[in-house]
Short mmCIF file of C-alpha atoms and ligand atoms in Angstrom, two decimals:
data_model
loop_
_atom_site.label_atom_id
_atom_site.label_comp_id
_atom_site.label_asym_id
_atom_site.label_seq_id
_atom_site.Cartn_x
_atom_site.Cartn_y
_atom_site.Cartn_z
CA MET R 812 34.07 -40.30 10.68
CA ALA R 813 37.84 -40.10 10.19
CA VAL R 814 40.28 -37.54 8.86
CA GLU R 815 40.50 -38.28 5.25
CA ARG R 816 42.13 -36.71 2.06
CA THR R 817 40.58 -36.32 -1.27
CA LEU R 818 41.55 -34.87 -4.76
CA SER R 819 39.97 -31.73 -5.91
CA ILE R 820 40.58 -29.93 -9.26
CA ILE R 821 39.33 -26.49 -10.14
CA LYS R 822 38.64 -26.90 -13.97
CA PRO R 823 39.51 -24.76 -16.95
CA ASP R 824 36.02 -22.96 -17.01
CA ALA R 825 36.71 -21.71 -13.47
CA THR R 826 40.19 -20.71 -13.85
CA GLU R 827 39.27 -18.71 -17.04
CA ARG R 828 36.70 -16.78 -15.14
CA ASN R 829 39.20 -16.07 -12.20
CA LEU R 830 37.15 -17.94 -9.73
CA THR R 831 39.98 -19.90 -8.06
CA GLY R 832 39.94 -17.81 -4.75
CA LEU R 833 36.26 -17.99 -4.52
CA ILE R 834 36.18 -21.86 -4.84
CA ILE R 835 39.05 -22.21 -2.28
CA ALA R 836 37.19 -20.02 0.10
CA ARG R 837 34.02 -22.36 -0.18
CA LEU R 838 36.13 -25.32 0.48
CA GLU R 839 37.81 -23.78 3.53
CA ALA R 840 34.51 -22.51 5.00
CA ALA R 841 33.27 -26.10 4.74
CA GLY R 842 36.15 -27.24 7.01
CA LEU R 843 38.49 -28.60 4.18
CA ARG R 844 42.18 -27.71 4.44
CA VAL R 845 44.41 -27.32 1.37
CA VAL R 846 47.50 -29.51 2.04
CA ALA R 847 48.79 -29.63 -1.52
CA GLN R 848 48.26 -27.38 -4.54
CA LYS R 849 49.53 -26.58 -7.94
CA ARG R 850 48.48 -24.88 -11.25
CA VAL R 851 49.15 -26.78 -14.30
CA LEU R 852 48.26 -27.19 -17.96
CA TRP R 853 47.50 -30.98 -18.55
CA LYS R 854 48.70 -32.67 -21.62
CA LYS R 855 46.04 -35.10 -23.25
CA LYS R 856 47.96 -37.98 -21.80
CA ASP R 857 47.60 -36.63 -18.44
CA ALA R 858 43.88 -35.98 -18.60
CA ARG R 859 43.29 -39.52 -20.29
CA LYS R 860 45.12 -41.36 -17.47
CA PHE R 861 43.25 -39.48 -14.87
CA TYR R 862 39.93 -39.90 -16.41
CA ASP R 863 40.59 -43.58 -17.50
CA VAL R 864 37.41 -44.90 -15.71
CA HIS R 865 35.40 -42.68 -18.25
CA LYS R 866 37.20 -43.88 -21.42
CA ASP R 867 34.10 -45.64 -22.93
CA GLN R 868 31.77 -42.93 -22.29
CA PRO R 869 30.36 -41.03 -25.17
CA PHE R 870 31.50 -37.72 -23.62
CA PHE R 871 35.28 -38.92 -22.97
CA LYS R 872 36.84 -37.02 -26.04
CA ASP R 873 35.15 -33.97 -25.12
CA LEU R 874 36.05 -34.06 -21.50
CA ILE R 875 39.71 -34.48 -22.50
CA ASN R 876 39.62 -31.53 -24.82
CA PHE R 877 37.94 -29.50 -22.04
CA MET R 878 40.41 -30.54 -19.28
CA THR R 879 43.38 -29.60 -21.41
CA SER R 880 41.92 -26.33 -22.64
CA GLY R 881 43.29 -24.23 -19.99
CA PRO R 882 45.05 -24.13 -16.65
CA ILE R 883 43.66 -26.15 -13.84
CA VAL R 884 44.48 -26.14 -10.03
CA ILE R 885 44.83 -29.47 -8.42
CA GLN R 886 44.60 -29.79 -4.76
CA VAL R 887 44.57 -32.35 -2.03
CA LEU R 888 41.97 -31.44 0.71
CA GLU R 889 42.11 -32.90 4.14
CA GLY R 890 39.58 -33.12 6.95
CA GLU R 891 36.93 -34.89 8.68
CA ASP R 892 35.03 -37.03 6.13
CA ALA R 893 36.79 -35.04 3.30
CA ILE R 894 35.64 -37.17 0.40
CA ALA R 895 31.91 -36.87 1.02
CA LYS R 896 32.15 -33.42 2.36
CA ASN R 897 33.90 -32.14 -0.69
CA ARG R 898 31.18 -33.76 -2.88
CA ALA R 899 28.64 -32.00 -0.83
CA VAL R 900 30.11 -28.69 -1.23
CA MET R 901 30.59 -29.46 -5.03
CA GLY R 902 26.97 -30.21 -5.81
CA ALA R 903 25.54 -32.49 -8.41
CA THR R 904 27.52 -33.19 -11.47
CA ASN R 905 24.95 -31.21 -13.59
CA PRO R 906 24.53 -27.81 -12.21
CA VAL R 907 20.68 -27.96 -13.06
CA ASP R 908 20.45 -30.73 -10.33
CA ALA R 909 22.67 -29.08 -7.92
CA ALA R 910 21.54 -27.83 -4.39
CA PRO R 911 21.35 -24.06 -3.93
CA GLY R 912 24.68 -22.81 -2.28
CA THR R 913 26.73 -25.47 -3.88
CA ILE R 914 29.91 -24.71 -6.00
CA ARG R 915 28.35 -26.04 -9.16
CA LYS R 916 25.08 -24.39 -8.71
CA ASP R 917 26.63 -21.09 -8.08
CA PHE R 918 29.55 -21.25 -10.79
CA ALA R 919 29.24 -24.09 -13.18
CA VAL R 920 28.45 -23.21 -16.77
CA ASN R 921 26.84 -26.65 -17.75
CA LEU R 922 27.10 -30.29 -17.32
CA GLN R 923 30.71 -30.62 -18.79
CA ARG R 924 32.00 -27.09 -17.70
CA ASN R 925 31.16 -27.76 -14.02
CA SER R 926 34.01 -25.97 -12.42
CA VAL R 927 35.25 -28.72 -10.04
CA HIS R 928 36.26 -32.19 -9.66
CA GLY R 929 36.25 -34.18 -6.36
CA SER R 930 37.13 -37.82 -5.95
CA ASP R 931 34.13 -40.07 -5.27
CA SER R 932 35.46 -42.84 -3.09
CA PRO R 933 38.44 -43.72 -0.62
CA ALA R 934 40.01 -45.97 -3.37
CA ASN R 935 39.65 -43.23 -6.15
CA ALA R 936 40.97 -40.57 -3.61
CA LYS R 937 44.16 -42.65 -3.06
CA ARG R 938 44.67 -43.25 -6.79
CA GLU R 939 44.07 -39.60 -7.93
CA ILE R 940 46.30 -38.20 -5.20
CA ALA R 941 49.24 -40.59 -6.24
CA LEU R 942 48.67 -39.72 -9.79
CA CYS R 943 48.90 -35.89 -9.19
CA PHE R 944 51.28 -35.58 -6.20
CA LYS R 945 54.61 -36.76 -4.77
CA LYS R 946 54.32 -37.58 -1.02
CA SER R 947 56.78 -34.95 -0.26
CA GLU R 948 54.45 -32.07 -2.16
CA ILE R 949 51.69 -32.95 0.39
CA VAL R 950 52.05 -31.04 3.70
CA GLY R 951 49.45 -31.46 6.31
P1 IDP P 1039 31.59 -36.02 -11.16
O1 IDP P 1039 32.65 -34.97 -11.60
O2 IDP P 1039 30.42 -35.53 -10.59
O3 IDP P 1039 32.21 -37.06 -10.47
P2 IDP P 1039 31.56 -37.92 -13.51
O4 IDP P 1039 30.33 -38.66 -13.82
O5 IDP P 1039 32.59 -38.59 -12.79
O6 IDP P 1039 31.05 -36.83 -12.74
O7 IDP P 1039 31.95 -37.22 -14.81
C1 IDP P 1039 33.12 -36.63 -14.97
C2 IDP P 1039 33.12 -35.29 -15.61
O8 IDP P 1039 32.87 -35.60 -16.99
C3 IDP P 1039 31.96 -34.34 -15.33
O9 IDP P 1039 32.46 -33.70 -13.91
C4 IDP P 1039 31.66 -33.55 -16.26
O10 IDP P 1039 32.70 -32.48 -16.39
C5 IDP P 1039 31.77 -34.49 -17.42
N1 IDP P 1039 30.67 -35.12 -17.75
C6 IDP P 1039 29.97 -36.02 -17.08
N2 IDP P 1039 28.77 -36.53 -17.88
C7 IDP P 1039 28.79 -35.76 -18.98
C8 IDP P 1039 27.94 -35.80 -20.07
O11 IDP P 1039 26.86 -36.38 -20.10
N3 IDP P 1039 28.09 -34.87 -21.07
C9 IDP P 1039 29.16 -34.15 -20.99
N4 IDP P 1039 30.21 -34.15 -20.08
C10 IDP P 1039 29.77 -34.81 -18.93
MG1 MG P 1040 33.55 -38.55 -11.03
#
């Protein structure tokens, strides 16, 4: 294991329900450290660029509408094995399949409104962090 960085997003369904602090507490309790953070409202073009990998999926348009429907909190998380650790704390994409005690099991509304995003690989973590933050905005 090595110290890694991963990109996390607290999605509009969670900011709307004022769950930002509860979700960050879960991440910190798991040993992840917030080394960059901002609350923003994405334009459609921002969301399309971020989720470009899903552009051919049937859910793409709905996903873009959802991710631009309200404020999001974007973070860089740092820690041992941070990419896999964050995915474990998040739980499965569909909350119906998520393990007990995970963020998605406890907070997600449904498959789309599933409260959090987390990078799924070192290559995607690097791409997503570079897309969302300047180097000078990340303070470890
Ligand atoms: P992940 O967020 O667990 O990595 P992805 O497959 O990368 O899941 O999908 C990105 C996001 O798109 C999901 O978190 C969810 O918000 C949404 N999504 C994924 N699959 C579906 C679907 O079948 N219907 C509606 N929304 C979906
Ligand atoms: Mg994904």
